[in-house]
Short mmCIF file of C-alpha atoms in Angstrom, two decimals:
data_model
loop_
_atom_site.label_atom_id
_atom_site.label_comp_id
_atom_site.label_asym_id
_atom_site.label_seq_id
_atom_site.Cartn_x
_atom_site.Cartn_y
_atom_site.Cartn_z
CA ASN A 1 -9.19 -28.69 -12.04
CA ARG A 2 -6.89 -25.67 -12.12
CA THR A 3 -4.07 -25.36 -14.64
CA PRO A 4 -0.71 -24.90 -12.89
CA LYS A 5 1.27 -21.84 -13.93
CA ASP A 6 4.62 -23.41 -13.15
CA ILE A 7 6.33 -26.51 -11.78
CA ASP A 8 8.48 -26.34 -8.65
CA TYR A 9 11.07 -28.98 -7.78
CA VAL A 10 12.49 -30.10 -4.44
CA VAL A 11 16.12 -31.20 -4.60
CA ILE A 12 17.24 -33.85 -2.10
CA GLY A 13 20.83 -34.52 -1.05
CA SER A 14 22.48 -31.67 -2.92
CA THR A 15 24.37 -28.50 -1.96
CA PRO A 16 24.33 -24.90 -3.22
CA GLN A 17 27.78 -25.35 -4.74
CA GLU A 18 26.71 -28.47 -6.65
CA MET A 19 23.68 -26.59 -8.05
CA LEU A 20 25.93 -23.73 -9.17
CA ASP A 21 28.39 -26.17 -10.74
CA LYS A 22 25.53 -27.61 -12.81
CA GLY A 23 24.66 -24.17 -14.16
CA PHE A 24 21.63 -23.35 -11.99
CA GLU A 25 21.05 -19.66 -11.28
CA PRO A 26 20.56 -18.72 -7.58
CA VAL A 27 17.49 -16.60 -6.74
CA GLY A 28 16.75 -17.41 -3.08
CA LYS A 29 17.65 -14.89 -0.38
CA ASP A 30 16.89 -16.74 2.86
CA PHE A 31 17.45 -20.28 1.57
CA PRO A 32 18.82 -21.82 -1.63
CA VAL A 33 16.42 -21.62 -4.56
CA PHE A 34 17.69 -21.94 -8.11
CA LEU A 35 16.41 -21.57 -11.66
CA HIS A 36 17.07 -24.34 -14.18
CA PRO A 37 19.47 -23.04 -16.85
CA ILE A 38 17.13 -24.02 -19.70
CA THR A 39 13.54 -24.32 -18.43
CA HIS A 40 13.88 -21.66 -15.69
CA ASP A 41 11.71 -23.78 -13.39
CA GLU A 42 12.40 -23.33 -9.66
CA TYR A 43 14.54 -25.90 -7.88
CA ALA A 44 14.72 -25.52 -4.08
CA LEU A 45 16.96 -27.52 -1.79
CA ALA A 46 14.96 -29.55 0.73
CA ARG A 47 14.92 -27.71 4.04
CA THR A 48 13.55 -27.59 7.56
CA GLU A 49 12.98 -24.57 9.78
CA ARG A 50 13.39 -23.95 13.50
CA LYS A 51 11.76 -21.08 15.38
CA VAL A 52 14.38 -18.90 17.06
CA GLY A 53 12.56 -15.55 17.37
CA LYS A 54 9.27 -13.70 17.00
CA GLY A 55 7.48 -13.03 13.73
CA TYR A 56 7.89 -14.63 10.34
CA HIS A 57 11.58 -13.68 10.09
CA GLY A 58 12.43 -15.50 13.32
CA PHE A 59 13.46 -18.81 11.74
CA GLU A 60 16.69 -20.71 11.35
CA THR A 61 16.83 -22.79 8.17
CA ASP A 62 18.59 -26.14 7.69
CA PHE A 63 19.17 -27.22 4.08
CA SER A 64 21.80 -29.86 4.65
CA THR A 65 22.10 -32.99 2.54
CA GLU A 66 20.52 -34.96 5.40
CA VAL A 67 17.07 -33.34 5.00
CA THR A 68 14.60 -35.82 3.46
CA LEU A 69 11.65 -35.14 1.21
CA GLU A 70 9.27 -36.02 4.05
CA ASP A 71 11.12 -33.56 6.33
CA ASP A 72 10.63 -30.86 3.73
CA LEU A 73 6.94 -31.60 3.18
CA ILE A 74 6.05 -31.73 6.87
CA ARG A 75 7.39 -28.21 7.48
CA ARG A 76 4.89 -26.81 4.93
CA ASP A 77 1.90 -24.79 6.09
CA LEU A 78 -1.10 -26.96 5.13
CA THR A 79 -1.63 -30.63 4.41
CA ILE A 80 -2.91 -29.84 0.90
CA ASN A 81 0.42 -28.09 0.26
CA ALA A 82 2.47 -30.90 1.79
CA MET A 83 2.36 -33.22 -1.21
CA ALA A 84 4.84 -33.93 -3.99
CA MET A 85 4.86 -35.90 -7.23
CA ASP A 86 7.79 -37.85 -8.61
CA THR A 87 8.75 -37.99 -12.28
CA GLU A 88 6.53 -41.06 -12.76
CA GLY A 89 3.42 -39.35 -11.38
CA ASN A 90 3.41 -41.04 -7.97
CA ILE A 91 2.08 -38.87 -5.14
CA ILE A 92 4.12 -38.54 -1.94
CA ASP A 93 1.55 -37.56 0.70
CA PRO A 94 2.78 -38.13 4.28
CA LEU A 95 -0.01 -36.07 5.92
CA ASN A 96 -3.10 -37.28 3.97
CA GLY A 97 -3.37 -34.05 2.05
CA GLN A 98 -5.31 -35.76 -0.73
CA LYS A 99 -8.14 -36.59 1.68
CA ASP A 100 -8.30 -33.01 2.98
CA LEU A 101 -8.28 -31.79 -0.60
CA LYS A 102 -11.21 -34.06 -1.43
CA ASP A 103 -13.09 -33.02 1.73
CA GLY A 104 -12.41 -29.30 1.25
CA ILE A 105 -10.50 -28.89 4.52
CA LEU A 106 -7.65 -26.49 5.27
CA ARG A 107 -5.59 -28.20 7.99
CA HIS A 108 -2.17 -27.29 9.40
CA ALA A 109 0.66 -29.63 8.50
CA SER A 110 2.21 -29.50 11.98
CA ILE A 111 2.06 -27.57 15.25
CA ALA A 112 4.78 -25.34 13.79
CA PHE A 113 1.98 -23.67 11.80
CA LYS A 114 1.42 -21.21 14.66
CA GLU A 115 5.04 -20.05 14.57
CA ASP A 116 4.56 -18.04 11.35
CA PRO A 117 1.86 -15.31 11.53
CA VAL A 118 1.81 -14.91 7.73
CA ARG A 119 0.15 -18.31 7.59
CA ALA A 120 -3.00 -16.84 9.15
CA LEU A 121 -3.18 -14.53 6.15
CA ARG A 122 -2.42 -17.30 3.67
CA ILE A 123 -5.00 -19.73 5.05
CA SER A 124 -7.62 -16.95 4.92
CA ARG A 125 -6.69 -16.36 1.29
CA PHE A 126 -6.93 -20.08 0.47
CA ALA A 127 -10.36 -20.20 2.11
CA ALA A 128 -11.44 -17.40 -0.22
CA ARG A 129 -9.95 -19.07 -3.29
CA TYR A 130 -11.27 -22.61 -2.83
CA ASP A 131 -14.27 -22.06 -0.54
CA PHE A 132 -12.74 -24.60 1.86
CA LYS A 133 -13.43 -24.87 5.59
CA ILE A 134 -10.69 -24.34 8.17
CA ALA A 135 -10.20 -27.32 10.51
CA LEU A 136 -11.23 -26.63 14.11
CA GLU A 137 -7.80 -27.50 15.48
CA THR A 138 -6.17 -25.18 12.93
CA ASP A 139 -8.62 -22.45 13.89
CA GLN A 140 -7.42 -22.84 17.49
CA LEU A 141 -3.77 -22.49 16.45
CA ILE A 142 -4.57 -19.18 14.75
CA GLN A 143 -6.24 -17.97 17.94
CA ASP A 144 -3.09 -19.04 19.82
CA MET A 145 -1.06 -16.82 17.47
CA LYS A 146 -3.16 -13.84 18.54
CA GLU A 147 -2.78 -14.65 22.23
CA ASN A 148 0.99 -15.13 21.85
CA GLY A 149 1.39 -11.73 20.17
CA GLU A 150 2.67 -13.16 16.89
CA PHE A 151 0.50 -10.81 14.83
CA ASP A 152 2.27 -7.81 16.38
CA TYR A 153 5.34 -8.70 14.30
CA LEU A 154 3.60 -8.65 10.93
CA GLN A 155 5.01 -5.96 8.66
CA PRO A 156 2.41 -3.74 6.88
CA ASP A 157 3.82 -4.40 3.42
CA ARG A 158 3.53 -8.18 3.96
CA VAL A 159 -0.08 -7.83 5.09
CA ILE A 160 -1.01 -5.69 2.10
CA GLU A 161 0.77 -8.09 -0.26
CA GLU A 162 -1.42 -10.95 0.94
CA ILE A 163 -4.60 -8.82 0.85
CA ILE A 164 -3.94 -7.83 -2.76
CA LYS A 165 -3.48 -11.51 -3.65
CA GLY A 166 -6.77 -12.23 -1.88
CA MET A 167 -8.50 -9.53 -3.90
CA ASN A 168 -7.81 -11.65 -6.98
CA GLU A 169 -10.35 -14.17 -5.72
CA ASP A 170 -14.09 -14.02 -6.45
CA ASN A 171 -14.81 -14.48 -2.73
CA ALA A 172 -12.38 -11.82 -1.53
CA SER A 173 -14.79 -10.88 1.28
CA THR A 174 -14.18 -14.30 2.86
CA MET A 175 -10.52 -13.45 3.38
CA LEU A 176 -11.24 -10.09 5.01
CA ARG A 177 -13.92 -11.60 7.26
CA LEU A 178 -11.47 -14.22 8.52
CA ILE A 179 -8.64 -11.73 9.00
CA ARG A 180 -11.00 -9.48 10.98
CA ASN A 181 -12.43 -12.33 13.06
CA TYR A 182 -8.96 -13.63 13.93
CA GLY A 183 -7.73 -10.16 14.87
CA VAL A 184 -4.75 -10.42 12.54
CA CYS A 185 -4.74 -6.64 11.96
CA ASP A 186 -6.21 -4.18 14.46
CA TRP A 187 -6.85 -1.67 11.69
CA ILE A 188 -9.20 -4.18 10.03
CA ARG A 189 -10.68 -5.50 13.26
CA TYR A 190 -11.62 -2.08 14.63
CA GLY A 191 -11.88 -0.15 11.38
CA PHE A 192 -15.58 -0.83 10.93
CA SER A 193 -18.63 -1.35 13.11
CA ASP A 194 -20.14 -4.82 12.70
CA ASP A 195 -23.08 -3.48 10.69
CA LEU A 196 -20.88 -1.37 8.44
CA PHE A 197 -18.43 -4.21 7.89
CA SER A 198 -21.26 -6.49 6.76
CA LYS A 199 -22.41 -3.84 4.30
CA VAL A 200 -18.89 -3.29 2.98
CA MET A 201 -18.40 -7.03 2.50
CA GLU A 202 -21.68 -7.13 0.58
CA ASN A 203 -20.33 -4.34 -1.63
CA LEU A 204 -17.16 -6.34 -2.15
CA ASP A 205 -19.19 -9.37 -3.20
CA ASN A 206 -20.81 -7.15 -5.85
CA ALA A 207 -17.37 -6.12 -7.13
CA LYS A 208 -16.25 -9.53 -8.42
CA ASN A 209 -15.52 -8.20 -11.91
CA LEU A 210 -13.30 -5.36 -10.75
CA SER A 211 -9.51 -5.44 -10.62
CA PRO A 212 -7.86 -6.36 -7.29
CA LEU A 213 -6.86 -2.74 -6.63
CA ASN A 214 -10.35 -1.42 -7.34
CA LYS A 215 -11.72 -4.10 -5.01
CA MET A 216 -9.45 -2.68 -2.34
CA VAL A 217 -10.98 0.75 -2.95
CA VAL A 218 -14.46 -0.71 -2.50
CA ALA A 219 -13.39 -2.60 0.63
CA PHE A 220 -11.68 0.27 2.47
CA TYR A 221 -13.51 3.36 1.22
CA TYR A 222 -15.80 3.40 4.28
CA SER A 223 -13.13 2.42 6.82
CA TYR A 224 -11.99 4.88 9.48
CA LEU A 225 -8.53 4.89 7.87
CA SER A 226 -7.37 8.25 6.55
CA VAL A 227 -5.33 8.58 3.37
CA ASP A 228 -2.24 9.09 5.54
CA ASP A 229 -3.08 5.93 7.50
CA MET A 230 -3.29 3.96 4.26
CA ARG A 231 0.00 5.40 3.07
CA ASN A 232 1.70 4.35 6.31
CA LEU A 233 0.16 0.88 6.07
CA LYS A 234 1.76 0.49 2.63
CA PHE A 235 -1.46 0.52 0.60
CA PRO A 236 -0.69 0.88 -3.13
CA LYS A 237 -0.55 4.56 -4.04
CA ILE A 238 -3.33 4.26 -6.62
CA VAL A 239 -5.62 2.80 -3.93
CA PHE A 240 -5.24 5.45 -1.23
CA LYS A 241 -5.22 8.28 -3.76
CA THR A 242 -8.40 6.99 -5.41
CA ILE A 243 -10.12 6.60 -2.03
CA GLY A 244 -9.13 10.15 -1.08
CA ASN A 245 -10.35 11.53 -4.40
CA LEU A 246 -13.65 9.65 -4.21
CA ARG A 247 -14.28 10.85 -0.66
CA THR A 248 -13.75 14.41 -1.86
CA LEU A 249 -15.89 13.89 -4.94
CA ASN A 250 -18.80 12.40 -3.00
CA LYS A 251 -19.10 15.55 -0.93
CA TYR A 252 -20.43 17.24 -4.05
CA ILE A 253 -22.92 14.65 -5.27
CA ASP A 254 -25.91 16.94 -4.71
CA ASP A 255 -24.26 20.09 -6.03
CA ASP A 256 -24.83 21.84 -9.34
CA LEU A 257 -23.71 19.78 -12.32
CA GLU A 258 -20.98 22.24 -13.21
CA GLU A 259 -19.59 22.04 -9.66
CA VAL A 260 -19.74 18.27 -9.79
CA TYR A 261 -17.85 18.29 -13.06
CA HIS A 262 -15.07 20.50 -11.74
CA ASN A 263 -14.64 18.31 -8.68
CA PHE A 264 -14.78 15.19 -10.79
CA LYS A 265 -12.03 16.62 -12.98
CA ALA A 266 -10.00 17.73 -9.96
CA SER A 267 -10.29 14.26 -8.42
CA GLY A 268 -8.05 12.84 -11.15
CA ILE A 269 -10.58 10.15 -12.05
CA LEU A 270 -11.70 11.83 -15.28
CA ASN A 271 -8.80 10.52 -17.37
CA LEU A 272 -8.93 7.11 -15.69
CA ALA A 273 -12.66 6.81 -16.33
CA LYS A 274 -12.16 7.58 -20.01
CA LYS A 275 -9.96 4.52 -20.28
CA TYR A 276 -11.56 2.13 -17.83
CA SER A 277 -15.30 1.62 -17.41
CA GLY A 278 -14.73 -0.30 -14.16
CA VAL A 279 -14.39 3.05 -12.42
CA PHE A 280 -18.13 3.59 -12.83
CA THR A 281 -18.92 0.17 -11.40
CA MET A 282 -16.75 1.01 -8.41
CA LEU A 283 -18.50 4.37 -7.98
CA LEU A 284 -21.92 2.78 -8.21
CA ILE A 285 -21.06 0.15 -5.60
CA ILE A 286 -19.70 2.78 -3.23
CA THR A 287 -22.29 5.53 -3.69
CA GLN A 288 -25.37 3.36 -4.31
CA ASP A 289 -26.53 6.32 -6.45
CA HIS A 290 -27.44 5.28 -9.98
CA ASP A 291 -28.44 8.79 -11.07
CA PHE A 292 -25.14 10.28 -9.99
CA VAL A 293 -23.09 7.61 -11.73
CA LEU A 294 -25.21 7.96 -14.85
CA LYS A 295 -24.45 11.69 -14.91
CA LEU A 296 -20.75 11.03 -14.61
CA MET A 297 -20.90 8.46 -17.41
CA LYS A 298 -22.66 10.97 -19.65
CA MET A 299 -20.00 13.52 -18.79
CA ILE A 300 -17.25 11.25 -19.98
CA ASN A 301 -19.13 10.31 -23.12
CA ALA A 302 -19.86 13.95 -23.93
CA VAL A 303 -16.43 15.38 -23.19
CA ASN A 304 -13.26 14.88 -25.12
CA PHE A 305 -11.35 17.13 -22.78
CA ILE A 306 -7.80 18.25 -23.46
CA ASP A 307 -6.04 20.07 -20.64
CA PHE A 308 -4.34 23.01 -22.36
CA LYS A 309 -3.44 24.57 -19.02
CA GLU A 310 -0.06 22.89 -18.93
CA THR A 311 0.96 24.03 -22.39
CA LYS A 312 3.46 26.86 -22.79
CA SER A 313 2.46 27.80 -26.33
CA GLN A 314 -0.28 30.13 -27.56
CA PHE A 315 -2.94 29.53 -30.20
CA ASN A 316 -4.57 32.35 -32.17
CA GLY A 317 -3.21 34.77 -29.62
CA LEU A 318 -4.74 32.93 -26.65
CA SER A 319 -2.75 31.62 -23.71
CA GLY A 320 -3.04 28.05 -22.43
CA ASP A 321 -5.18 29.22 -19.49
CA GLU A 322 -7.56 31.05 -21.82
CA ILE A 323 -7.88 28.03 -24.11
CA ASN A 324 -8.49 25.87 -21.05
CA LYS A 325 -11.36 28.12 -19.90
CA ILE A 326 -13.00 28.08 -23.34
CA VAL A 327 -12.77 24.28 -23.56
CA THR A 328 -14.06 23.85 -19.99
CA ASP A 329 -17.03 26.15 -20.52
CA THR A 330 -17.86 24.43 -23.80
CA CYS A 331 -17.66 20.99 -22.20
CA VAL A 332 -19.93 21.94 -19.34
CA ALA A 333 -22.46 23.39 -21.80
CA GLU A 334 -22.38 20.18 -23.82
CA MET A 335 -22.85 18.11 -20.71
CA LYS A 336 -25.95 20.05 -19.76
CA LYS A 337 -27.42 19.25 -23.16
CA VAL A 338 -27.10 15.49 -22.70
CA MET A 339 -28.47 15.35 -19.17
#
């Protein structure tokens, strides 16, 4: 009952040159994918893949005119993704994907599933999206990937790309649980004790209304990863910077209100919080401290702070730094009134 965002076509018996001659625009890097000149829908030449090396780049692709529709469908990752529909609405379903769809089962389309480690990430994401169960035999193939060292060839940016997509789902915690259980990424598997991981996943379940990037903050705030670790793992900049700022800020939760304010301002979250109330939800989930978050909310509501410090001009004979101090002192005084 989901509305498709686009329609993708499989082209049988054609060649890249024929597609170009018909005015299609090429967009595929590793294999021929084209955009229709009018509708801009995607048209991909039917293809098969053969494993020739480690990792998800270790494939040789065949997109000759001899490749059939069934050949193309069978090389897909899951049976529910190995279906097509013709122009008259007839379903081509060589692997009984419709039955698995009805039963809520995520099942590999072929034994070749274990040749691409990214599929362990994708199937975990699909489990989070649809609340489907992973077939036992598919579960075993994922464990085989771990034993065969396939996960060692996953690039950090590809892992983070899939995790961000998974954070779009209401049950994002399901994806991270599966990735951790399968040992897809050591930095997730060993980044939390079992008890802490359960608590963090509970926090993530309470963050369903947050943006994907703020969910990532909630998920990895308590991990052992440093800000530098997250940078090296290709976390989005806003995520690792926010986690670093929040960790600094939370050191001052019990300090004097004025000290808290200055650290809150220094953390860079002040301006963000003015624009986006979700920051407070994220803080509340992480800190579990309603009083502290309430104080910070009152700060934002009470302060219309303008940072004059960066200005080069003077006003009434005062420098930017002097204006900044007056505004800061006034804001802190106002905040104390509303507490």
